[in-house]
PDB file of C-alpha atoms and ligand atoms in Angstrom:
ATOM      1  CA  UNK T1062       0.000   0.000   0.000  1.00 92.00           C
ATOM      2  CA  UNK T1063       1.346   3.212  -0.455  1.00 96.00           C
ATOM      3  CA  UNK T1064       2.401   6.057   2.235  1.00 97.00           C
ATOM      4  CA  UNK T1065       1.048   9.680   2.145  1.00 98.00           C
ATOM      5  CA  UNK T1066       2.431  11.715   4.698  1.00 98.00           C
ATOM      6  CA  UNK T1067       0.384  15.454   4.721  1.00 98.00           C
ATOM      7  CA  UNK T1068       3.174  18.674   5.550  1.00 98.00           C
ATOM      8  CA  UNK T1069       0.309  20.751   7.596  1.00 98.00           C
ATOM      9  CA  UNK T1070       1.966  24.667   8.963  1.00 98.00           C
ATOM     10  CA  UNK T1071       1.736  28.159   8.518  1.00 98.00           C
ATOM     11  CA  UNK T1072       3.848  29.540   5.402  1.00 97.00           C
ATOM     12  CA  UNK T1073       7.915  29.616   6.663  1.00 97.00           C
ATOM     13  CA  UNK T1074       7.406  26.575   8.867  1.00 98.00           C
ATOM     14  CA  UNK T1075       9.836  24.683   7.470  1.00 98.00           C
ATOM     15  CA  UNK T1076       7.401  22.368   5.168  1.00 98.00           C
ATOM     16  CA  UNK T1077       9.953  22.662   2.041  1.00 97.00           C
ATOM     17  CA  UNK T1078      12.684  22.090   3.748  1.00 97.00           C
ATOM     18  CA  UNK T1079      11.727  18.969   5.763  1.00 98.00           C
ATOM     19  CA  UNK T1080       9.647  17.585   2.969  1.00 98.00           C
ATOM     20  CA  UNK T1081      12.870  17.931   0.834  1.00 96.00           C
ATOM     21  CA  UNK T1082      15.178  15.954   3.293  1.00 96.00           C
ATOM     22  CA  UNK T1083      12.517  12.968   4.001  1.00 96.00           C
ATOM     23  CA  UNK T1084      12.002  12.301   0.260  1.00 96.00           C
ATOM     24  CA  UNK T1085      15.952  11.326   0.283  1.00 93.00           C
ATOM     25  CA  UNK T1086      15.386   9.221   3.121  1.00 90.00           C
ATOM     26  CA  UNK T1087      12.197   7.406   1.826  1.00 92.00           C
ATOM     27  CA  UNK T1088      11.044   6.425  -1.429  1.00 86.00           C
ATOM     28  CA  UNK T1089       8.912   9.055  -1.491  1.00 97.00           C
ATOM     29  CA  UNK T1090       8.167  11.867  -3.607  1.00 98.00           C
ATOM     30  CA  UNK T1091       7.719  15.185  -2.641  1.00 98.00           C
ATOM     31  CA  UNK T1092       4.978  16.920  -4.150  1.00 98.00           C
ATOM     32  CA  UNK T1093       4.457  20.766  -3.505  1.00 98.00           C
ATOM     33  CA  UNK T1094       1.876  22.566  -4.762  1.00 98.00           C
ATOM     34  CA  UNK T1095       3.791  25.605  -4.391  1.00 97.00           C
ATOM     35  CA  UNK T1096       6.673  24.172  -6.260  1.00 96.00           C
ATOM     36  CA  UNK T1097       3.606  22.913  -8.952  1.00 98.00           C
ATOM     37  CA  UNK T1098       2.732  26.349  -9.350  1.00 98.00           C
ATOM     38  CA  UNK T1099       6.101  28.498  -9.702  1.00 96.00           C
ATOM     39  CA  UNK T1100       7.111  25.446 -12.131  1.00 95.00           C
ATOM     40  CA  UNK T1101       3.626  26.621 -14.388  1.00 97.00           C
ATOM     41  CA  UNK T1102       4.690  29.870 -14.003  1.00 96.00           C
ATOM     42  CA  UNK T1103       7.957  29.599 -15.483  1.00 94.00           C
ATOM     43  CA  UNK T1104       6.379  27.535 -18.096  1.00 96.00           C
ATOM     44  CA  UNK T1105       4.105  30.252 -18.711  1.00 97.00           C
ATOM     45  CA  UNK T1106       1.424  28.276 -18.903  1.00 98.00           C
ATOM     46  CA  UNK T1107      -2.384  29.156 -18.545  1.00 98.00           C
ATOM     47  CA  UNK T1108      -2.434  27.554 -14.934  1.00 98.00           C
ATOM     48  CA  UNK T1109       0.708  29.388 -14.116  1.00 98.00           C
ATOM     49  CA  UNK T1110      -0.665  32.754 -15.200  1.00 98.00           C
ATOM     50  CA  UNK T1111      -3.835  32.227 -13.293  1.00 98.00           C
ATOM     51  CA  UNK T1112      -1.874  30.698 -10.290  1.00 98.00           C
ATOM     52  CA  UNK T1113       0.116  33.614  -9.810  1.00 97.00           C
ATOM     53  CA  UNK T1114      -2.730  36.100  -9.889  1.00 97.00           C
ATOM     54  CA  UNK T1115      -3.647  34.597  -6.518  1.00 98.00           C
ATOM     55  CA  UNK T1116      -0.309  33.843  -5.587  1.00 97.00           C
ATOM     56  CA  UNK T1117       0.931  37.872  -5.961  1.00 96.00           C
ATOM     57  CA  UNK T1118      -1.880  38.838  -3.627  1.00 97.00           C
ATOM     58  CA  UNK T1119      -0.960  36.089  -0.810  1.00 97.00           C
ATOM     59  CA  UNK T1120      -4.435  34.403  -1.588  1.00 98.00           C
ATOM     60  CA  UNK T1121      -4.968  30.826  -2.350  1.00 98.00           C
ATOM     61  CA  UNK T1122      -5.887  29.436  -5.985  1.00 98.00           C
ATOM     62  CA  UNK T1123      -9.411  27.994  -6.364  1.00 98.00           C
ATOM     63  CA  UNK T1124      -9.778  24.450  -5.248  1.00 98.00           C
ATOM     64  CA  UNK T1125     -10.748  23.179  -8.937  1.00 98.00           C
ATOM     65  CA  UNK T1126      -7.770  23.711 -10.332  1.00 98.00           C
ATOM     66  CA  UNK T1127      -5.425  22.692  -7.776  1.00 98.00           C
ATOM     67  CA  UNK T1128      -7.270  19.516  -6.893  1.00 98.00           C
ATOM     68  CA  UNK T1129      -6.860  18.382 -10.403  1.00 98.00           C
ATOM     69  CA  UNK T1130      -3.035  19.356 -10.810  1.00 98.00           C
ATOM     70  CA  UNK T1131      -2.563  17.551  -7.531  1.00 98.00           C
ATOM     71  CA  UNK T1132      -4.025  14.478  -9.033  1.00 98.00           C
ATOM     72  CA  UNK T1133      -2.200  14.708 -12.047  1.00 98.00           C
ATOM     73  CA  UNK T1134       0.940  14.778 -10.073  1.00 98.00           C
ATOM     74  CA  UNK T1135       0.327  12.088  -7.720  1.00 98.00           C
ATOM     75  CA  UNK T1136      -1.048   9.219 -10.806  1.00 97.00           C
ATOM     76  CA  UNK T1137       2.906  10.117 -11.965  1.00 98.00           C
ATOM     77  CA  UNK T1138       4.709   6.967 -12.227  1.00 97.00           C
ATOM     78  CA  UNK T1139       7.263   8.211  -9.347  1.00 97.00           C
ATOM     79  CA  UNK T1140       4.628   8.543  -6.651  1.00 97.00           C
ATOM     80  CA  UNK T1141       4.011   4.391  -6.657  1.00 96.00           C
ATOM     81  CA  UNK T1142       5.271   4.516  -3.257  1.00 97.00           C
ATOM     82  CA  UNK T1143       3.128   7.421  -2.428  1.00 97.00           C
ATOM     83  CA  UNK T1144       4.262  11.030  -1.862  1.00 98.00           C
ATOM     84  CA  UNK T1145       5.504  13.387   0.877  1.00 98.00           C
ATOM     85  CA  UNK T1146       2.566  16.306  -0.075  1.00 98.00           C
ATOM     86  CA  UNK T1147       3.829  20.184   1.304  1.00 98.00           C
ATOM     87  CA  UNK T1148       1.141  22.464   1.006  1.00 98.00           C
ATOM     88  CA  UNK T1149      -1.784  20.333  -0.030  1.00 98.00           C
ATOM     89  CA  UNK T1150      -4.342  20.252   1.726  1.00 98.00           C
ATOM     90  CA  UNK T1151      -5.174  23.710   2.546  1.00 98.00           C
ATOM     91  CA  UNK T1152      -8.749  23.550   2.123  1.00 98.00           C
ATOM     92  CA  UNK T1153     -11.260  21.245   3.780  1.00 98.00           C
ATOM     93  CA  UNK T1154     -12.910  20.902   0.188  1.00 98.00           C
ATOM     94  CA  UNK T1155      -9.407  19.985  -0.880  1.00 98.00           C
ATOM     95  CA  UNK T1156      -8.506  17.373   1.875  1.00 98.00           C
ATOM     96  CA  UNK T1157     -12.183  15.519   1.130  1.00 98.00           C
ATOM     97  CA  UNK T1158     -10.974  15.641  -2.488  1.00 98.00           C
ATOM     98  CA  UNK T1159      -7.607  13.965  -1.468  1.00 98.00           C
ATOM     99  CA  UNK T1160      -9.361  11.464   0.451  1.00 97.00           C
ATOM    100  CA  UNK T1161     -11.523  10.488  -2.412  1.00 97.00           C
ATOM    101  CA  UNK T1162      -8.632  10.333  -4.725  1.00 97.00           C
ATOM    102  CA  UNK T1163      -6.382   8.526  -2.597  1.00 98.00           C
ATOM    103  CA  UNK T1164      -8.991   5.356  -2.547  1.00 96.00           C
ATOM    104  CA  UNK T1165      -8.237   5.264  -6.542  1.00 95.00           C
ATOM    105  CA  UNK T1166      -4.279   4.486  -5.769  1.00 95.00           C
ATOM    106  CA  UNK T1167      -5.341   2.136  -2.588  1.00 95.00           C
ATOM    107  CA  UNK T1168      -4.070   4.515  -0.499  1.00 97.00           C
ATOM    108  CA  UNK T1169      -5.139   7.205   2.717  1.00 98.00           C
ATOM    109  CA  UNK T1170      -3.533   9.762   4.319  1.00 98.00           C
ATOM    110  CA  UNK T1171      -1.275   7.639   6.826  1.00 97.00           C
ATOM    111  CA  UNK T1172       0.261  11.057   9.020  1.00 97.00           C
ATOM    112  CA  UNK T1173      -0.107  14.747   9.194  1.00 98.00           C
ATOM    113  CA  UNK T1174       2.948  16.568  10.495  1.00 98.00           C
ATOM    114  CA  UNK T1175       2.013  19.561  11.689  1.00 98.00           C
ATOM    115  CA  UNK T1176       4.372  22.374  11.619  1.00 98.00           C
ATOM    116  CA  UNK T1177       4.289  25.042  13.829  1.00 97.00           C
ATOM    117  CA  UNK T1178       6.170  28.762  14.905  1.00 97.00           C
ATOM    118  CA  UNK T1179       5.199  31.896  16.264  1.00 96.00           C
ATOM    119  CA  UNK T1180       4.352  34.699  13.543  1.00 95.00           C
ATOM    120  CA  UNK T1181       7.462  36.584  13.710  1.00 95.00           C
ATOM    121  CA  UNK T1182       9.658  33.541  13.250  1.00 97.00           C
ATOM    122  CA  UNK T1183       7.825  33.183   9.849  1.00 97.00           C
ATOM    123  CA  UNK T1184       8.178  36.769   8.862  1.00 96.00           C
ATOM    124  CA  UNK T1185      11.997  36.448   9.399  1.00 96.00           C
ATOM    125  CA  UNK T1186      11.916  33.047   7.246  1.00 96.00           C
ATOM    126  CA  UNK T1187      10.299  33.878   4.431  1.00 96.00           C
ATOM    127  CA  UNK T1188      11.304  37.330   4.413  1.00 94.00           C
ATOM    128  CA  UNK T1189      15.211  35.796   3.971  1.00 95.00           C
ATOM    129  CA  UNK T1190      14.617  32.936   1.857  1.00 97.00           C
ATOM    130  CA  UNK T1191      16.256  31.865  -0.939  1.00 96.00           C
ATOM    131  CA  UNK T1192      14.831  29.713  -3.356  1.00 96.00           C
ATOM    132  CA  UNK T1193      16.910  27.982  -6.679  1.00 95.00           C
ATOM    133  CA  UNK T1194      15.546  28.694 -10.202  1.00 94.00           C
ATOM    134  CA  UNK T1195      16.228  25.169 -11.287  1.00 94.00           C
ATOM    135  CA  UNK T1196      14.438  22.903  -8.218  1.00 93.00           C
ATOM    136  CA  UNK T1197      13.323  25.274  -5.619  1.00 94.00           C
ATOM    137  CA  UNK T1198      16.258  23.673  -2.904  1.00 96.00           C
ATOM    138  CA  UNK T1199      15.482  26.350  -0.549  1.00 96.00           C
ATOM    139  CA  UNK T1200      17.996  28.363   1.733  1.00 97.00           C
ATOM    140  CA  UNK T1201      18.032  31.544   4.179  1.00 97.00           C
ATOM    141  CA  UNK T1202      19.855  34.312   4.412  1.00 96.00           C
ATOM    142  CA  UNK T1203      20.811  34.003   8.100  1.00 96.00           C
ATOM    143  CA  UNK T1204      20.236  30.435   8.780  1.00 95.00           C
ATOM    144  CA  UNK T1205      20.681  28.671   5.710  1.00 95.00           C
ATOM    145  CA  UNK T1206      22.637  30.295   3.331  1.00 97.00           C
ATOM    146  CA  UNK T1207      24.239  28.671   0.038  1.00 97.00           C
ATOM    147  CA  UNK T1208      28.071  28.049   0.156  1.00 97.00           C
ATOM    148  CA  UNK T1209      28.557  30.697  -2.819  1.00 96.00           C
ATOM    149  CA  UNK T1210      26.230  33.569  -2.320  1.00 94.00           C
ATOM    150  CA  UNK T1211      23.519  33.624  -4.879  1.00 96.00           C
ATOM    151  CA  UNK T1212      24.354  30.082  -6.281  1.00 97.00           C
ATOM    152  CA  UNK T1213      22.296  26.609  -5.402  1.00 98.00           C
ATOM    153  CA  UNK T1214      24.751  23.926  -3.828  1.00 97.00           C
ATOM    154  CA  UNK T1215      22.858  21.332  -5.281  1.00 96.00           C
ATOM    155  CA  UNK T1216      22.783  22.305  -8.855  1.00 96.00           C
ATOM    156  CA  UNK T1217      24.513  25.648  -9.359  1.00 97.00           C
ATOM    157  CA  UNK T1218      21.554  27.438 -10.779  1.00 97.00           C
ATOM    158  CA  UNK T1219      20.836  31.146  -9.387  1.00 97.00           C
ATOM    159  CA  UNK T1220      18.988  31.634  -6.648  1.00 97.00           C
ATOM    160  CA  UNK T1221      15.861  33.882  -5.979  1.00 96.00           C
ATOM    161  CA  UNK T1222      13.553  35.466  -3.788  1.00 95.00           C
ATOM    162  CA  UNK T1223      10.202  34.514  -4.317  1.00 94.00           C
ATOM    163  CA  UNK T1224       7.704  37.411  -4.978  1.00 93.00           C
ATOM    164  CA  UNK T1225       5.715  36.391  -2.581  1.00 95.00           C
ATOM    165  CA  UNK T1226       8.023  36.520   0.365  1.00 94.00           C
ATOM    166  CA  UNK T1227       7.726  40.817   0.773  1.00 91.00           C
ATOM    167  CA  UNK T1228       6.743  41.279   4.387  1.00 91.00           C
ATOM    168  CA  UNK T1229       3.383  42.779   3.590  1.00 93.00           C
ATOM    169  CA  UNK T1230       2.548  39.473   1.147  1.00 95.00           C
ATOM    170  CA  UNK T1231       3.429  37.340   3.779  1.00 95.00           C
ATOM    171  CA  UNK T1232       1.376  39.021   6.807  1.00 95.00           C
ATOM    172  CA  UNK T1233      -1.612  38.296   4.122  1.00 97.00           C
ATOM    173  CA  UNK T1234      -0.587  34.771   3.558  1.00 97.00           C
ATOM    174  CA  UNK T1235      -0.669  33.574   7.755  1.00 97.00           C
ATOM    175  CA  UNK T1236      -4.147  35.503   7.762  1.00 98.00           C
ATOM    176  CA  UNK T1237      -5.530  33.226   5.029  1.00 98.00           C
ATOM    177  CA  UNK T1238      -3.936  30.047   6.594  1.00 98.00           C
ATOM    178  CA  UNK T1239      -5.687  30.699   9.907  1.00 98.00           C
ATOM    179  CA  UNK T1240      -8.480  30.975   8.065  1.00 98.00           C
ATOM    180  CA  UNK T1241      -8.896  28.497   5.761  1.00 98.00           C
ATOM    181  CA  UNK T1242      -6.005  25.772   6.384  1.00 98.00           C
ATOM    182  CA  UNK T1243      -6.572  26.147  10.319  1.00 98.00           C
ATOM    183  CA  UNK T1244      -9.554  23.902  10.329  1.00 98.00           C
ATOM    184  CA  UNK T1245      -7.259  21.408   8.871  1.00 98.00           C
ATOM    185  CA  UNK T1246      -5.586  20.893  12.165  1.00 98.00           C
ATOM    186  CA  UNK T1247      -9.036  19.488  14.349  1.00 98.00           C
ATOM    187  CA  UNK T1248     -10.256  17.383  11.059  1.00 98.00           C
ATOM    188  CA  UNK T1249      -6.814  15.604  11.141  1.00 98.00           C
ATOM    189  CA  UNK T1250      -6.316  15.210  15.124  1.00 98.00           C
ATOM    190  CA  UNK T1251     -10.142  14.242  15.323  1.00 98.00           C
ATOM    191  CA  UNK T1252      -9.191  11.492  12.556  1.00 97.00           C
ATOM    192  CA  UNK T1253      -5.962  10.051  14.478  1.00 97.00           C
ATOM    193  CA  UNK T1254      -3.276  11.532  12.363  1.00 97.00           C
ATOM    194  CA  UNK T1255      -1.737  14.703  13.798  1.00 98.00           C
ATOM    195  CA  UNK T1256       1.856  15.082  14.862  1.00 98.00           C
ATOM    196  CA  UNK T1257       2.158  18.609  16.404  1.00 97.00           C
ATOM    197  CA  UNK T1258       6.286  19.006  15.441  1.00 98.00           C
ATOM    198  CA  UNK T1259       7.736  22.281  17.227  1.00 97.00           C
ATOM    199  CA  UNK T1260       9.126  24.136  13.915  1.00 98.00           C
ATOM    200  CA  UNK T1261      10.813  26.463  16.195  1.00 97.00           C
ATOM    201  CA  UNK T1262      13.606  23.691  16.695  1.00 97.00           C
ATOM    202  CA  UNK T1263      16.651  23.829  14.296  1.00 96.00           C
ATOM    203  CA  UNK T1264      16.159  21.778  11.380  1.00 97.00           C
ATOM    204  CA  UNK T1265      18.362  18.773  12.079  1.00 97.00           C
ATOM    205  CA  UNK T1266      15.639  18.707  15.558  1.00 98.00           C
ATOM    206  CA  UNK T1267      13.010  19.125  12.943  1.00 98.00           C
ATOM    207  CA  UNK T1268      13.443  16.213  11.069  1.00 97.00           C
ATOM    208  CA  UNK T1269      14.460  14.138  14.374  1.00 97.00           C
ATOM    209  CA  UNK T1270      11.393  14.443  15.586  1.00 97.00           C
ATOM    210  CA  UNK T1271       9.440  13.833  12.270  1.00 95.00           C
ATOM    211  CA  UNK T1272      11.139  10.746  11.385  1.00 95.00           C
ATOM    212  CA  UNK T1273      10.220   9.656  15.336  1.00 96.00           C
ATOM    213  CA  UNK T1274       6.243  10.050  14.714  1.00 95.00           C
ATOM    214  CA  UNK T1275       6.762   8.202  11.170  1.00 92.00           C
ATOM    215  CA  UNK T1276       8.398   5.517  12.813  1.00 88.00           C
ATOM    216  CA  UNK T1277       4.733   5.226  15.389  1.00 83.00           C
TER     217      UNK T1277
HETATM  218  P1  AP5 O2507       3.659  27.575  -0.926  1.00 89.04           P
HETATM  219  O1  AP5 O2507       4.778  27.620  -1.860  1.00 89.04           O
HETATM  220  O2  AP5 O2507       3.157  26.275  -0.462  1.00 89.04           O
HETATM  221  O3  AP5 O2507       4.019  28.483   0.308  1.00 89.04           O
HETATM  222  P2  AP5 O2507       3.547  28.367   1.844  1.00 89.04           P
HETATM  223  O4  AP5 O2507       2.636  27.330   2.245  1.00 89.04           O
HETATM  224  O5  AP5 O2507       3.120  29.741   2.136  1.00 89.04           O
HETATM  225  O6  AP5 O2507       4.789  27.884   2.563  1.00 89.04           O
HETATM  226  P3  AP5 O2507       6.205  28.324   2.322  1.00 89.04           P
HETATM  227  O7  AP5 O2507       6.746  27.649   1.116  1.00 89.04           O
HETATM  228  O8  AP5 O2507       6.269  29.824   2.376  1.00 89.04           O
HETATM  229  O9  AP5 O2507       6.926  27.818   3.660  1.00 89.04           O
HETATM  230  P4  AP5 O2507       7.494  26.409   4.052  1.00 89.04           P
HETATM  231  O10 AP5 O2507       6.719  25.922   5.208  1.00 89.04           O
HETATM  232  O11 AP5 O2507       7.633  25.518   2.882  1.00 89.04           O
HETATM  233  O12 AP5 O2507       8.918  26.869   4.598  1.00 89.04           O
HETATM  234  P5  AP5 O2507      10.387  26.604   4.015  1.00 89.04           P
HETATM  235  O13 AP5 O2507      10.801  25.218   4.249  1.00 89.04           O
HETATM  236  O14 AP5 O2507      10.537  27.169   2.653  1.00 89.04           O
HETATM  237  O15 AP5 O2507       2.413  28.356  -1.529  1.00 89.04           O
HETATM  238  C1  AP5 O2507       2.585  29.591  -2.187  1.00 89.04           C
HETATM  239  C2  AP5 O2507       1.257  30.061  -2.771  1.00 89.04           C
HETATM  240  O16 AP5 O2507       0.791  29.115  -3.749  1.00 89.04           O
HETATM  241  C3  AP5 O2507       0.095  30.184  -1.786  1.00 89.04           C
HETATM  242  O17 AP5 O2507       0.103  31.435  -1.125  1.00 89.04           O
HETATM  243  C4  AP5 O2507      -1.105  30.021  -2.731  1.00 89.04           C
HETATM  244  O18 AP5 O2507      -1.355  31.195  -3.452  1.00 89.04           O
HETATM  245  C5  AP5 O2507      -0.619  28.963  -3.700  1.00 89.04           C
HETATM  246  N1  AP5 O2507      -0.935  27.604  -3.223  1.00 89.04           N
HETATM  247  C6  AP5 O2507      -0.052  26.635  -2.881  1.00 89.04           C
HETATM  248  N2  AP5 O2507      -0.691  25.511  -2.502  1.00 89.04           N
HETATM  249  C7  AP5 O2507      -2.013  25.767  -2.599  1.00 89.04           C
HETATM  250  C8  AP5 O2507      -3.184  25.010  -2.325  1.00 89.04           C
HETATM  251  N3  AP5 O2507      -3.127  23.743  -1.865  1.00 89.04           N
HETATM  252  N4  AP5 O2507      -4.390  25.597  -2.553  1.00 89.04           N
HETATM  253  C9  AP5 O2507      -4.469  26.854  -3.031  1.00 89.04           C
HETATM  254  N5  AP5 O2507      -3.407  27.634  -3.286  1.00 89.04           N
HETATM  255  C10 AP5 O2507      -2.179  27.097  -3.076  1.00 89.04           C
HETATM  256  O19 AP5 O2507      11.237  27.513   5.053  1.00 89.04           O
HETATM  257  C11 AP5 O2507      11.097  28.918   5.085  1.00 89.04           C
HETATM  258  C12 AP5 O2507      12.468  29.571   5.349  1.00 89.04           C
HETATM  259  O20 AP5 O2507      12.908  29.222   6.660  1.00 89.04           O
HETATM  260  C13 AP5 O2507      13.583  29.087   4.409  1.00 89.04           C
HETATM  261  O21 AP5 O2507      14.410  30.167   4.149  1.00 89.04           O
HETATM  262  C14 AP5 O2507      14.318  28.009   5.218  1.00 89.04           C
HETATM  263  O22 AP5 O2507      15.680  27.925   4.850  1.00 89.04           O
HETATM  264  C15 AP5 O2507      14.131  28.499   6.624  1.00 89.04           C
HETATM  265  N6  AP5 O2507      13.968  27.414   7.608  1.00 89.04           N
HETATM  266  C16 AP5 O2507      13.202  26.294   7.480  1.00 89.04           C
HETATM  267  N7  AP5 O2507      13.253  25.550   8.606  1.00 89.04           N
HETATM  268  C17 AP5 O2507      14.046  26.242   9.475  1.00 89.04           C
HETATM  269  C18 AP5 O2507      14.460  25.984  10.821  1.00 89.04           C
HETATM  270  N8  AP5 O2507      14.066  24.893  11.489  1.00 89.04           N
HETATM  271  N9  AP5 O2507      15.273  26.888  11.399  1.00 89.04           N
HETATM  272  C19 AP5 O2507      15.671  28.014  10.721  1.00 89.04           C
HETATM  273  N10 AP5 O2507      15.308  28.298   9.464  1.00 89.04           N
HETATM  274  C20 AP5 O2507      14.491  27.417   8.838  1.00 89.04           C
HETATM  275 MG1   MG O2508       7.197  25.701   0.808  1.00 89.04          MG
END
């Protein structure tokens, strides 16, 4: 059967990054809807031009669309094993849809890390991240910063700062996800699911303790 494990947190938890380090240590792959989008974008495809109306403003893109790139994703031959998913769910329309579509690969939703920090420790994350043109690897300013400044370690392509990431964009962002992704948190612990991971924790501690409640 295959493994979904749901990245659940406020934007600058640390989803990316975690996600990104557990998909070398499992067979899974890491799907971000985030990643999905900026990828359309510099496609310049129709989904990417309507993604990034939404994105620019800190809102989230209609449910419709994203539940159906999500699915595309996920029937990809590489997701077999299942998929680390970071930043899908965010809607409770869009977690019933997941459910419904997991049945088709045999599957469920198996755990739901859930990321958290207080809101000025996000500011100061997103606000100095760094994310690589080629594969979105992601780095920080202050805490995570590539060997060669303004150069990906992994692959060597430039690095960028999302447009997304201004303060002001951000502040918008955490007021959506308490609204709408917040709910997420009670439908998950009510189901069994929910490991509450302190994001606040450096990120070797982060993934310590996530690969503890996958072990459970
Ligand atoms: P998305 O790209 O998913 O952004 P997000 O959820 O806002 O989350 P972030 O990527 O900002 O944060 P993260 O938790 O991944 O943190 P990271 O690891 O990078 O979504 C962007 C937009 O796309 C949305 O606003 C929406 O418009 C649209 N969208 C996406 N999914 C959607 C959906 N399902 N439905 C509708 N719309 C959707 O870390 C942040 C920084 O902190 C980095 O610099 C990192 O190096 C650093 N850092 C990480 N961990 C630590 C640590 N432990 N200590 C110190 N620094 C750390
Ligand atoms: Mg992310």
């Amino acid at each position: 059967m295959p493994t979904y494990i749901v990245l659940l947190g406020p934007p600058g938890a640390g989803k990316g990054t975690q996600a990104q380090i557990l998909a070398k240590s499992t067979n899974l792959a890491h799907v971000s809807s985030g990643d999905l989008f900026r990828e359309n974008l510099k496609n310049q495809t129709e989904l990417g031009k309507l993604a990034k109306s939404f994105m620019d403003k800190g809102e989230l893109v209609p449910d419709d669309v994203t539940i159906k790139m999500i699915r595309d994703r996920i029937s990809r031959p590489d997701c077999e094993a299942g998929a680390i998913l970071d930043g899908f769910p965010r809607t409770p329309a869009q977690a019933t849809a997941l459910e419904r579509m997991l049945l088709d690969f045999k599957g469920e939703v198996n755990l739901v890390p859930y990321i958290t920090a207080a809101e000025n420790i996000l500011v100061e994350r997103a606000s100095g991240r760094w994310t690589c043109r080629a594969h979105g690897h992601i780095y920080h300013e202050k805490f995570n910063p590539p060997k060669q400044a303004g150069v990906c370690d992994v692959d060597g392509s430039e690095v960028y700062q999302r447009d997304d990431d201004k303060v002001e964009t951000v502040a918008k962002r955490i007021r959506v996800y308490l609204e709408q992704t917040m709910p997420l948190v009670d439908y998950y612990r009510k189901a069994g699911k929910l490991a509450e991971i302190d994001g606040t924790q450096a990120v070797e501690q982060v993934t310590k303790q996530m690969l503890a409640a996958l072990k459970k």
